[in-house]
């Protein structure tokens, strides 16, 4: 699992630098509606978020849309690490929440392309 975490960290760091990420549940929903291709969806929640009714409604809807459109989904349980990579406590610089992060992975090698 450490290898997966390191790879995800690298992809997120590159996406932040290249501005290939969309942060926030509502912003992600807008982007997914317009351009669902080449996306990776991260859904992040800690134990204290288990009682957040809005997240309990939004997450299944986003997951269903992603499954319907063949978009890869990763569940992230360490909000603290995600905050550090994105550059702020609980929000990015624009104030959007980090519970849903989309990465436009069209510029990154997929696992199948990276292997010969």
CSV table of C-alpha atoms in Angstrom, one decimal:
chain,number,residue,atom,x,y,z
A,1,UNK,CA,0.0,0.0,0.0
A,2,UNK,CA,2.9,2.3,0.6
A,3,UNK,CA,3.8,2.2,-3.1
A,4,UNK,CA,0.2,3.2,-4.1
A,5,UNK,CA,0.3,6.0,-1.6
A,6,UNK,CA,3.6,7.3,-2.9
A,7,UNK,CA,2.4,7.1,-6.5
A,8,UNK,CA,-0.8,9.0,-5.6
A,9,UNK,CA,1.1,11.6,-3.8
A,10,UNK,CA,3.3,12.1,-6.9
A,11,UNK,CA,0.3,12.4,-9.2
A,12,UNK,CA,-1.4,14.9,-6.9
A,13,UNK,CA,1.7,17.0,-6.5
A,14,UNK,CA,2.1,17.2,-10.2
A,15,UNK,CA,-1.5,18.0,-10.7
A,16,UNK,CA,-1.3,20.9,-8.2
A,17,UNK,CA,1.7,22.4,-9.9
A,18,UNK,CA,0.3,21.9,-13.4
A,19,UNK,CA,-3.2,23.1,-12.2
A,20,UNK,CA,-4.7,19.8,-13.5
A,21,UNK,CA,-6.9,19.4,-10.4
A,22,UNK,CA,-10.4,20.4,-9.5
A,23,UNK,CA,-11.2,20.7,-5.8
A,24,UNK,CA,-14.6,20.6,-4.1
A,25,UNK,CA,-17.7,18.6,-4.5
A,26,UNK,CA,-19.7,21.1,-6.5
A,27,UNK,CA,-16.8,22.2,-8.7
A,28,UNK,CA,-16.1,18.5,-9.4
A,29,UNK,CA,-19.7,17.8,-10.3
A,30,UNK,CA,-19.6,20.7,-12.9
A,31,UNK,CA,-16.3,19.4,-14.5
A,32,UNK,CA,-17.6,15.8,-14.5
A,33,UNK,CA,-20.7,17.0,-16.3
A,34,UNK,CA,-18.8,18.8,-19.0
A,35,UNK,CA,-15.6,16.7,-19.5
A,36,UNK,CA,-15.6,13.2,-17.8
A,37,UNK,CA,-12.8,11.8,-19.9
A,38,UNK,CA,-9.3,11.3,-18.5
A,39,UNK,CA,-10.3,12.0,-14.9
A,40,UNK,CA,-9.3,10.4,-11.6
A,41,UNK,CA,-11.7,11.0,-8.8
A,42,UNK,CA,-10.5,11.2,-5.2
A,43,UNK,CA,-13.1,11.0,-2.4
A,44,UNK,CA,-11.7,11.9,0.9
A,45,UNK,CA,-13.2,11.5,4.4
A,46,UNK,CA,-12.0,11.0,7.9
A,47,UNK,CA,-14.0,9.3,10.7
A,48,UNK,CA,-15.5,12.6,11.9
A,49,UNK,CA,-17.0,13.1,8.4
A,50,UNK,CA,-19.1,9.9,8.8
A,51,UNK,CA,-21.9,12.1,10.3
A,52,UNK,CA,-21.8,14.7,7.5
A,53,UNK,CA,-25.2,14.2,5.9
A,54,UNK,CA,-24.2,16.3,2.8
A,55,UNK,CA,-21.2,14.1,2.1
A,56,UNK,CA,-23.3,10.9,2.7
A,57,UNK,CA,-25.6,12.2,-0.1
A,58,UNK,CA,-22.9,13.5,-2.5
A,59,UNK,CA,-20.4,10.7,-2.4
A,60,UNK,CA,-22.8,7.9,-3.6
A,61,UNK,CA,-24.0,10.2,-6.4
A,62,UNK,CA,-20.5,11.0,-7.5
A,63,UNK,CA,-19.5,7.4,-7.3
A,64,UNK,CA,-22.5,6.3,-9.4
A,65,UNK,CA,-21.7,8.9,-12.1
A,66,UNK,CA,-18.0,7.8,-12.1
A,67,UNK,CA,-18.9,4.1,-12.4
A,68,UNK,CA,-21.4,4.9,-15.2
A,69,UNK,CA,-18.7,6.8,-17.1
A,70,UNK,CA,-15.7,4.5,-16.4
A,71,UNK,CA,-13.9,7.1,-14.2
A,72,UNK,CA,-11.5,5.6,-11.7
A,73,UNK,CA,-12.3,6.4,-8.0
A,74,UNK,CA,-9.9,6.3,-5.1
A,75,UNK,CA,-11.1,6.7,-1.5
A,76,UNK,CA,-8.7,8.6,0.7
A,77,UNK,CA,-8.8,8.2,4.4
A,78,UNK,CA,-6.0,10.6,5.4
A,79,UNK,CA,-7.4,14.1,5.0
A,80,UNK,CA,-4.3,15.5,6.8
A,81,UNK,CA,-1.9,14.3,4.1
A,82,UNK,CA,-4.2,15.4,1.3
A,83,UNK,CA,-4.4,18.8,2.9
A,84,UNK,CA,-0.6,19.0,3.0
A,85,UNK,CA,-0.3,18.0,-0.7
A,86,UNK,CA,-3.0,20.5,-1.8
A,87,UNK,CA,-1.5,23.2,0.4
A,88,UNK,CA,-3.9,24.1,3.1
A,89,UNK,CA,-5.9,22.9,6.1
A,90,UNK,CA,-9.2,21.5,4.8
A,91,UNK,CA,-9.4,23.8,1.8
A,92,UNK,CA,-7.4,24.8,-1.1
A,93,UNK,CA,-6.3,28.5,-1.7
A,94,UNK,CA,-9.8,29.4,-3.1
A,95,UNK,CA,-11.6,28.0,-0.1
A,96,UNK,CA,-13.0,24.8,-1.8
A,97,UNK,CA,-13.4,21.7,0.3
A,98,UNK,CA,-11.0,18.8,-0.2
A,99,UNK,CA,-13.6,16.0,0.1
A,100,UNK,CA,-13.6,15.6,-3.6
A,101,UNK,CA,-10.6,16.2,-5.8
A,102,UNK,CA,-10.5,15.5,-9.6
A,103,UNK,CA,-7.3,15.0,-11.4
A,104,UNK,CA,-7.2,15.4,-15.1
A,105,UNK,CA,-4.8,12.5,-15.8
A,106,UNK,CA,-4.7,12.9,-19.6
A,107,UNK,CA,-1.1,14.1,-19.4
A,108,UNK,CA,0.1,11.4,-17.1
A,109,UNK,CA,1.1,7.9,-18.3
A,110,UNK,CA,-1.4,5.3,-17.4
A,111,UNK,CA,-0.1,2.1,-15.8
A,112,UNK,CA,-0.6,0.1,-19.0
A,113,UNK,CA,1.3,2.7,-21.1
A,114,UNK,CA,4.2,2.8,-18.6
A,115,UNK,CA,4.8,-1.0,-19.0
A,116,UNK,CA,6.4,-2.6,-22.1
